[in-house]
Amino acid sequence: MASHLNFPPTNYRVKTAGRIATAFLNAFGFDATVSPWRTIYIRERYKDDQALLNHEMAHIAQIDRDGPLKFWPKILADYFIHGHKNSPYEIEARRYEAQ
């Protein structure tokens, strides 16, 4: 990845996943996700999981650092090339889980 993240990011929201977000989470096997509108959608049972929230906040910080026009195509391509677990953005986000 490019450089250090400004963590934690600012200007984001956290919402409990509703029906549509939950369907997305179920389809991909995620417990939380970030939307292009700077919203973290998280399953109700994980709303107090600070490590998971930090992971998703790291994705917001990655968007801030790299810009949305680079971040979104790259993270999607990396999922297909490297798989979710080995995506460079995911590896970097995991480093922020304990912060």
mmCIF file of N, CA and C in Angstrom:
data_model
loop_
_atom_site.group_PDB
_atom_site.id
_atom_site.type_symbol
_atom_site.label_atom_id
_atom_site.label_comp_id
_atom_site.label_asym_id
_atom_site.label_seq_id
_atom_site.Cartn_x
_atom_site.Cartn_y
_atom_site.Cartn_z
ATOM 1 N N MET A 1 0.830 -1.170 0.000
ATOM 2 C CA MET A 1 0.000 0.000 0.000
ATOM 3 C C MET A 1 0.881 1.244 0.000
ATOM 4 N N ALA A 2 0.276 2.341 -0.248
ATOM 5 C CA ALA A 2 0.987 3.595 -0.455
ATOM 6 C C ALA A 2 1.726 4.061 0.798
ATOM 7 N N SER A 3 1.035 4.655 1.745
ATOM 8 C CA SER A 3 1.698 5.224 2.906
ATOM 9 C C SER A 3 0.821 5.050 4.138
ATOM 10 N N HIS A 4 1.272 5.615 5.220
ATOM 11 C CA HIS A 4 0.589 5.559 6.507
ATOM 12 C C HIS A 4 -0.844 6.074 6.411
ATOM 13 N N LEU A 5 -1.718 5.485 7.178
ATOM 14 C CA LEU A 5 -3.107 5.933 7.231
ATOM 15 C C LEU A 5 -3.287 6.963 8.338
ATOM 16 N N ASN A 6 -4.131 7.940 8.115
ATOM 17 C CA ASN A 6 -4.561 8.842 9.179
ATOM 18 C C ASN A 6 -5.698 8.142 9.906
ATOM 19 N N PHE A 7 -5.349 7.520 11.023
ATOM 20 C CA PHE A 7 -6.294 6.682 11.755
ATOM 21 C C PHE A 7 -6.450 7.208 13.162
ATOM 22 N N PRO A 8 -7.629 7.278 13.691
ATOM 23 C CA PRO A 8 -8.903 6.952 13.071
ATOM 24 C C PRO A 8 -9.357 8.053 12.112
ATOM 25 N N PRO A 9 -10.158 7.686 11.141
ATOM 26 C CA PRO A 9 -10.652 8.677 10.187
ATOM 27 C C PRO A 9 -11.744 9.541 10.825
ATOM 28 N N THR A 10 -12.127 10.568 10.131
ATOM 29 C CA THR A 10 -13.238 11.401 10.578
ATOM 30 C C THR A 10 -14.348 11.326 9.535
ATOM 31 N N ASN A 11 -15.483 11.882 9.881
ATOM 32 C CA ASN A 11 -16.575 12.013 8.926
ATOM 33 C C ASN A 11 -17.050 10.663 8.370
ATOM 34 N N TYR A 12 -17.504 9.803 9.256
ATOM 35 C CA TYR A 12 -18.088 8.527 8.853
ATOM 36 C C TYR A 12 -19.236 8.216 9.807
ATOM 37 N N ARG A 13 -20.070 7.266 9.433
ATOM 38 C CA ARG A 13 -21.182 6.831 10.272
ATOM 39 C C ARG A 13 -21.101 5.331 10.474
ATOM 40 N N VAL A 14 -21.667 4.879 11.585
ATOM 41 C CA VAL A 14 -21.806 3.443 11.848
ATOM 42 C C VAL A 14 -23.293 3.167 12.005
ATOM 43 N N LYS A 15 -23.787 2.211 11.233
ATOM 44 C CA LYS A 15 -25.195 1.832 11.302
ATOM 45 C C LYS A 15 -25.314 0.316 11.422
ATOM 46 N N THR A 16 -26.291 -0.108 12.197
ATOM 47 C CA THR A 16 -26.601 -1.531 12.245
ATOM 48 C C THR A 16 -27.156 -1.935 10.889
ATOM 49 N N ALA A 17 -26.667 -3.028 10.372
ATOM 50 C CA ALA A 17 -27.093 -3.498 9.054
ATOM 51 C C ALA A 17 -28.576 -3.805 9.053
ATOM 52 N N GLY A 18 -29.281 -3.192 8.118
ATOM 53 C CA GLY A 18 -30.699 -3.482 7.908
ATOM 54 C C GLY A 18 -30.840 -4.655 6.956
ATOM 55 N N ARG A 19 -32.012 -4.807 6.398
ATOM 56 C CA ARG A 19 -32.303 -5.963 5.547
ATOM 57 C C ARG A 19 -31.405 -6.014 4.312
ATOM 58 N N ILE A 20 -31.240 -4.896 3.614
ATOM 59 C CA ILE A 20 -30.435 -4.887 2.384
ATOM 60 C C ILE A 20 -28.957 -5.095 2.701
ATOM 61 N N ALA A 21 -28.453 -4.363 3.703
ATOM 62 C CA ALA A 21 -27.046 -4.527 4.071
ATOM 63 C C ALA A 21 -26.774 -5.941 4.576
ATOM 64 N N THR A 22 -27.704 -6.498 5.336
ATOM 65 C CA THR A 22 -27.531 -7.866 5.829
ATOM 66 C C THR A 22 -27.496 -8.863 4.680
ATOM 67 N N ALA A 23 -28.319 -8.658 3.670
ATOM 68 C CA ALA A 23 -28.287 -9.545 2.494
ATOM 69 C C ALA A 23 -26.915 -9.481 1.824
ATOM 70 N N PHE A 24 -26.343 -8.273 1.716
ATOM 71 C CA PHE A 24 -25.000 -8.120 1.145
ATOM 72 C C PHE A 24 -23.975 -8.848 2.021
ATOM 73 N N LEU A 25 -24.035 -8.612 3.337
ATOM 74 C CA LEU A 25 -23.096 -9.266 4.253
ATOM 75 C C LEU A 25 -23.212 -10.784 4.147
ATOM 76 N N ASN A 26 -24.425 -11.289 4.092
ATOM 77 C CA ASN A 26 -24.635 -12.733 3.963
ATOM 78 C C ASN A 26 -24.054 -13.270 2.662
ATOM 79 N N ALA A 27 -24.263 -12.533 1.571
ATOM 80 C CA ALA A 27 -23.788 -12.987 0.260
ATOM 81 C C ALA A 27 -22.274 -13.143 0.226
ATOM 82 N N PHE A 28 -21.571 -12.281 0.957
ATOM 83 C CA PHE A 28 -20.107 -12.301 0.928
ATOM 84 C C PHE A 28 -19.481 -12.896 2.182
ATOM 85 N N GLY A 29 -20.285 -13.236 3.162
ATOM 86 C CA GLY A 29 -19.756 -13.822 4.392
ATOM 87 C C GLY A 29 -19.047 -12.815 5.280
ATOM 88 N N PHE A 30 -19.464 -11.551 5.216
ATOM 89 C CA PHE A 30 -18.852 -10.491 6.019
ATOM 90 C C PHE A 30 -19.690 -10.234 7.273
ATOM 91 N N ASP A 31 -19.046 -9.652 8.285
ATOM 92 C CA ASP A 31 -19.763 -9.206 9.481
ATOM 93 C C ASP A 31 -19.991 -7.703 9.459
ATOM 94 N N ALA A 32 -19.257 -7.002 8.608
ATOM 95 C CA ALA A 32 -19.411 -5.560 8.447
ATOM 96 C C ALA A 32 -18.858 -5.177 7.075
ATOM 97 N N THR A 33 -19.246 -4.003 6.614
ATOM 98 C CA THR A 33 -18.749 -3.496 5.337
ATOM 99 C C THR A 33 -18.796 -1.978 5.351
ATOM 100 N N VAL A 34 -18.062 -1.381 4.419
ATOM 101 C CA VAL A 34 -18.062 0.069 4.243
ATOM 102 C C VAL A 34 -18.758 0.377 2.922
ATOM 103 N N SER A 35 -19.590 1.398 2.936
ATOM 104 C CA SER A 35 -20.246 1.826 1.703
ATOM 105 C C SER A 35 -19.476 2.999 1.095
ATOM 106 N N PRO A 36 -19.694 3.267 -0.179
ATOM 107 C CA PRO A 36 -19.052 4.434 -0.793
ATOM 108 C C PRO A 36 -19.480 5.752 -0.154
ATOM 109 N N TRP A 37 -20.522 5.724 0.682
ATOM 110 C CA TRP A 37 -21.014 6.943 1.332
ATOM 111 C C TRP A 37 -20.488 7.077 2.750
ATOM 112 N N ARG A 38 -19.340 6.434 3.038
ATOM 113 C CA ARG A 38 -18.644 6.556 4.320
ATOM 114 C C ARG A 38 -19.480 6.042 5.492
ATOM 115 N N THR A 39 -20.253 5.009 5.221
ATOM 116 C CA THR A 39 -21.048 4.390 6.274
ATOM 117 C C THR A 39 -20.555 2.968 6.488
ATOM 118 N N ILE A 40 -20.325 2.636 7.744
ATOM 119 C CA ILE A 40 -19.978 1.273 8.127
ATOM 120 C C ILE A 40 -21.289 0.587 8.509
ATOM 121 N N TYR A 41 -21.608 -0.492 7.811
ATOM 122 C CA TYR A 41 -22.768 -1.312 8.150
ATOM 123 C C TYR A 41 -22.257 -2.545 8.868
ATOM 124 N N ILE A 42 -22.789 -2.783 10.059
ATOM 125 C CA ILE A 42 -22.294 -3.871 10.899
ATOM 126 C C ILE A 42 -23.469 -4.688 11.434
ATOM 127 N N ARG A 43 -23.267 -5.985 11.537
ATOM 128 C CA ARG A 43 -24.306 -6.848 12.108
ATOM 129 C C ARG A 43 -24.537 -6.443 13.568
ATOM 130 N N GLU A 44 -25.786 -6.521 13.985
ATOM 131 C CA GLU A 44 -26.184 -6.134 15.356
ATOM 132 C C GLU A 44 -25.288 -6.789 16.409
ATOM 133 N N ARG A 45 -25.012 -8.075 16.262
ATOM 134 C CA ARG A 45 -24.251 -8.775 17.305
ATOM 135 C C ARG A 45 -22.785 -8.346 17.376
ATOM 136 N N TYR A 46 -22.308 -7.596 16.380
ATOM 137 C CA TYR A 46 -20.913 -7.147 16.376
ATOM 138 C C TYR A 46 -20.770 -5.642 16.618
ATOM 139 N N LYS A 47 -21.865 -4.953 16.941
ATOM 140 C CA LYS A 47 -21.823 -3.493 17.048
ATOM 141 C C LYS A 47 -20.850 -2.991 18.116
ATOM 142 N N ASP A 48 -20.505 -3.824 19.093
ATOM 143 C CA ASP A 48 -19.555 -3.434 20.131
ATOM 144 C C ASP A 48 -18.166 -4.049 19.930
ATOM 145 N N ASP A 49 -17.937 -4.663 18.785
ATOM 146 C CA ASP A 49 -16.649 -5.298 18.486
ATOM 147 C C ASP A 49 -15.680 -4.239 17.972
ATOM 148 N N GLN A 50 -14.861 -3.706 18.875
ATOM 149 C CA GLN A 50 -13.979 -2.593 18.521
ATOM 150 C C GLN A 50 -12.954 -2.983 17.467
ATOM 151 N N ALA A 51 -12.463 -4.212 17.498
ATOM 152 C CA ALA A 51 -11.500 -4.645 16.480
ATOM 153 C C ALA A 51 -12.130 -4.610 15.091
ATOM 154 N N LEU A 52 -13.372 -5.078 14.977
ATOM 155 C CA LEU A 52 -14.054 -5.054 13.689
ATOM 156 C C LEU A 52 -14.332 -3.622 13.253
ATOM 157 N N LEU A 53 -14.759 -2.772 14.177
ATOM 158 C CA LEU A 53 -14.976 -1.363 13.835
ATOM 159 C C LEU A 53 -13.677 -0.701 13.390
ATOM 160 N N ASN A 54 -12.583 -0.996 14.080
ATOM 161 C CA ASN A 54 -11.280 -0.438 13.673
ATOM 162 C C ASN A 54 -10.907 -0.902 12.272
ATOM 163 N N HIS A 55 -11.169 -2.157 11.967
ATOM 164 C CA HIS A 55 -10.872 -2.698 10.643
ATOM 165 C C HIS A 55 -11.640 -1.907 9.578
ATOM 166 N N GLU A 56 -12.919 -1.690 9.817
ATOM 167 C CA GLU A 56 -13.728 -0.954 8.843
ATOM 168 C C GLU A 56 -13.329 0.522 8.792
ATOM 169 N N MET A 57 -12.965 1.095 9.937
ATOM 170 C CA MET A 57 -12.472 2.482 9.928
ATOM 171 C C MET A 57 -11.175 2.589 9.129
ATOM 172 N N ALA A 58 -10.363 1.539 9.167
ATOM 173 C CA ALA A 58 -9.135 1.545 8.363
ATOM 174 C C ALA A 58 -9.483 1.626 6.877
ATOM 175 N N HIS A 59 -10.553 0.971 6.461
ATOM 176 C CA HIS A 59 -10.969 1.077 5.059
ATOM 177 C C HIS A 59 -11.384 2.510 4.722
ATOM 178 N N ILE A 60 -12.046 3.189 5.644
ATOM 179 C CA ILE A 60 -12.405 4.599 5.408
ATOM 180 C C ILE A 60 -11.122 5.421 5.270
ATOM 181 N N ALA A 61 -10.148 5.157 6.140
ATOM 182 C CA ALA A 61 -8.872 5.876 6.063
ATOM 183 C C ALA A 61 -8.143 5.560 4.754
ATOM 184 N N GLN A 62 -8.270 4.335 4.258
ATOM 185 C CA GLN A 62 -7.673 3.989 2.960
ATOM 186 C C GLN A 62 -8.332 4.784 1.832
ATOM 187 N N ILE A 63 -9.640 4.928 1.912
ATOM 188 C CA ILE A 63 -10.346 5.740 0.911
ATOM 189 C C ILE A 63 -9.854 7.182 0.974
ATOM 190 N N ASP A 64 -9.676 7.696 2.194
ATOM 191 C CA ASP A 64 -9.172 9.071 2.352
ATOM 192 C C ASP A 64 -7.778 9.215 1.747
ATOM 193 N N ARG A 65 -6.933 8.224 1.987
ATOM 194 C CA ARG A 65 -5.554 8.290 1.507
ATOM 195 C C ARG A 65 -5.467 8.128 -0.004
ATOM 196 N N ASP A 66 -6.162 7.120 -0.543
ATOM 197 C CA ASP A 66 -5.993 6.764 -1.955
ATOM 198 C C ASP A 66 -7.031 7.408 -2.871
ATOM 199 N N GLY A 67 -8.124 7.882 -2.286
ATOM 200 C CA GLY A 67 -9.206 8.445 -3.077
ATOM 201 C C GLY A 67 -10.158 7.352 -3.526
ATOM 202 N N PRO A 68 -11.447 7.666 -3.607
ATOM 203 C CA PRO A 68 -12.430 6.639 -3.960
ATOM 204 C C PRO A 68 -12.267 6.092 -5.371
ATOM 205 N N LEU A 69 -11.754 6.892 -6.288
ATOM 206 C CA LEU A 69 -11.608 6.420 -7.670
ATOM 207 C C LEU A 69 -10.500 5.383 -7.817
ATOM 208 N N LYS A 70 -9.577 5.359 -6.881
ATOM 209 C CA LYS A 70 -8.547 4.309 -6.869
ATOM 210 C C LYS A 70 -8.974 3.153 -5.960
ATOM 211 N N PHE A 71 -9.488 3.490 -4.774
ATOM 212 C CA PHE A 71 -9.799 2.476 -3.772
ATOM 213 C C PHE A 71 -10.804 1.444 -4.266
ATOM 214 N N TRP A 72 -11.984 1.891 -4.715
ATOM 215 C CA TRP A 72 -13.054 0.943 -5.036
ATOM 216 C C TRP A 72 -12.690 -0.016 -6.161
ATOM 217 N N PRO A 73 -12.166 0.451 -7.306
ATOM 218 C CA PRO A 73 -11.784 -0.532 -8.340
ATOM 219 C C PRO A 73 -10.669 -1.471 -7.881
ATOM 220 N N LYS A 74 -9.710 -0.928 -7.108
ATOM 221 C CA LYS A 74 -8.577 -1.747 -6.679
ATOM 222 C C LYS A 74 -9.009 -2.809 -5.680
ATOM 223 N N ILE A 75 -9.824 -2.446 -4.703
ATOM 224 C CA ILE A 75 -10.222 -3.446 -3.711
ATOM 225 C C ILE A 75 -11.055 -4.547 -4.364
ATOM 226 N N LEU A 76 -11.910 -4.186 -5.310
ATOM 227 C CA LEU A 76 -12.695 -5.204 -6.016
ATOM 228 C C LEU A 76 -11.800 -6.110 -6.863
ATOM 229 N N ALA A 77 -10.861 -5.521 -7.586
ATOM 230 C CA ALA A 77 -9.934 -6.325 -8.394
ATOM 231 C C ALA A 77 -9.089 -7.229 -7.505
ATOM 232 N N ASP A 78 -8.618 -6.696 -6.380
ATOM 233 C CA ASP A 78 -7.796 -7.493 -5.468
ATOM 234 C C ASP A 78 -8.560 -8.689 -4.908
ATOM 235 N N TYR A 79 -9.858 -8.541 -4.659
ATOM 236 C CA TYR A 79 -10.652 -9.669 -4.180
ATOM 237 C C TYR A 79 -10.630 -10.802 -5.203
ATOM 238 N N PHE A 80 -10.721 -10.457 -6.471
ATOM 239 C CA PHE A 80 -10.714 -11.489 -7.515
ATOM 240 C C PHE A 80 -9.313 -12.063 -7.733
ATOM 241 N N ILE A 81 -8.308 -11.231 -7.634
ATOM 242 C CA ILE A 81 -6.927 -11.670 -7.891
ATOM 243 C C ILE A 81 -6.336 -12.423 -6.693
ATOM 244 N N HIS A 82 -6.485 -11.831 -5.500
ATOM 245 C CA HIS A 82 -5.822 -12.378 -4.302
ATOM 246 C C HIS A 82 -6.771 -13.098 -3.350
ATOM 247 N N GLY A 83 -8.058 -12.899 -3.516
ATOM 248 C CA GLY A 83 -9.024 -13.388 -2.534
ATOM 249 C C GLY A 83 -9.172 -12.370 -1.415
ATOM 250 N N HIS A 84 -10.284 -12.432 -0.714
ATOM 251 C CA HIS A 84 -10.567 -11.445 0.330
ATOM 252 C C HIS A 84 -9.469 -11.402 1.392
ATOM 253 N N LYS A 85 -9.109 -12.549 1.922
ATOM 254 C CA LYS A 85 -8.136 -12.607 3.024
ATOM 255 C C LYS A 85 -6.765 -12.058 2.629
ATOM 256 N N ASN A 86 -6.359 -12.264 1.383
ATOM 257 C CA ASN A 86 -5.021 -11.854 0.946
ATOM 258 C C ASN A 86 -4.991 -10.554 0.154
ATOM 259 N N SER A 87 -6.108 -9.846 0.101
ATOM 260 C CA SER A 87 -6.150 -8.540 -0.552
ATOM 261 C C SER A 87 -5.238 -7.576 0.198
ATOM 262 N N PRO A 88 -4.383 -6.838 -0.496
ATOM 263 C CA PRO A 88 -3.495 -5.884 0.195
ATOM 264 C C PRO A 88 -4.242 -4.896 1.096
ATOM 265 N N TYR A 89 -5.398 -4.413 0.666
ATOM 266 C CA TYR A 89 -6.172 -3.510 1.520
ATOM 267 C C TYR A 89 -6.645 -4.220 2.787
ATOM 268 N N GLU A 90 -7.035 -5.479 2.683
ATOM 269 C CA GLU A 90 -7.469 -6.236 3.852
ATOM 270 C C GLU A 90 -6.311 -6.496 4.805
ATOM 271 N N ILE A 91 -5.171 -6.848 4.264
ATOM 272 C CA ILE A 91 -3.989 -7.085 5.108
ATOM 273 C C ILE A 91 -3.652 -5.823 5.882
ATOM 274 N N GLU A 92 -3.672 -4.687 5.191
ATOM 275 C CA GLU A 92 -3.378 -3.419 5.866
ATOM 276 C C GLU A 92 -4.433 -3.108 6.921
ATOM 277 N N ALA A 93 -5.713 -3.311 6.623
ATOM 278 C CA ALA A 93 -6.778 -3.010 7.585
ATOM 279 C C ALA A 93 -6.656 -3.875 8.837
ATOM 280 N N ARG A 94 -6.221 -5.108 8.694
ATOM 281 C CA ARG A 94 -6.061 -5.986 9.867
ATOM 282 C C ARG A 94 -5.017 -5.443 10.835
ATOM 283 N N ARG A 95 -4.041 -4.697 10.341
ATOM 284 C CA ARG A 95 -3.009 -4.127 11.229
ATOM 285 C C ARG A 95 -3.598 -3.066 12.152
ATOM 286 N N TYR A 96 -4.746 -2.533 11.858
ATOM 287 C CA TYR A 96 -5.369 -1.479 12.667
ATOM 288 C C TYR A 96 -6.419 -2.018 13.628
ATOM 289 N N GLU A 97 -6.679 -3.307 13.609
ATOM 290 C CA GLU A 97 -7.732 -3.869 14.448
ATOM 291 C C GLU A 97 -7.474 -3.675 15.941
ATOM 292 N N ALA A 98 -6.228 -3.741 16.375
ATOM 293 C CA ALA A 98 -5.907 -3.656 17.796
ATOM 294 C C ALA A 98 -5.682 -2.219 18.289
ATOM 295 N N GLN A 99 -5.830 -1.261 17.410
ATOM 296 C CA GLN A 99 -5.557 0.135 17.830
ATOM 297 C C GLN A 99 -6.724 0.768 18.545
#
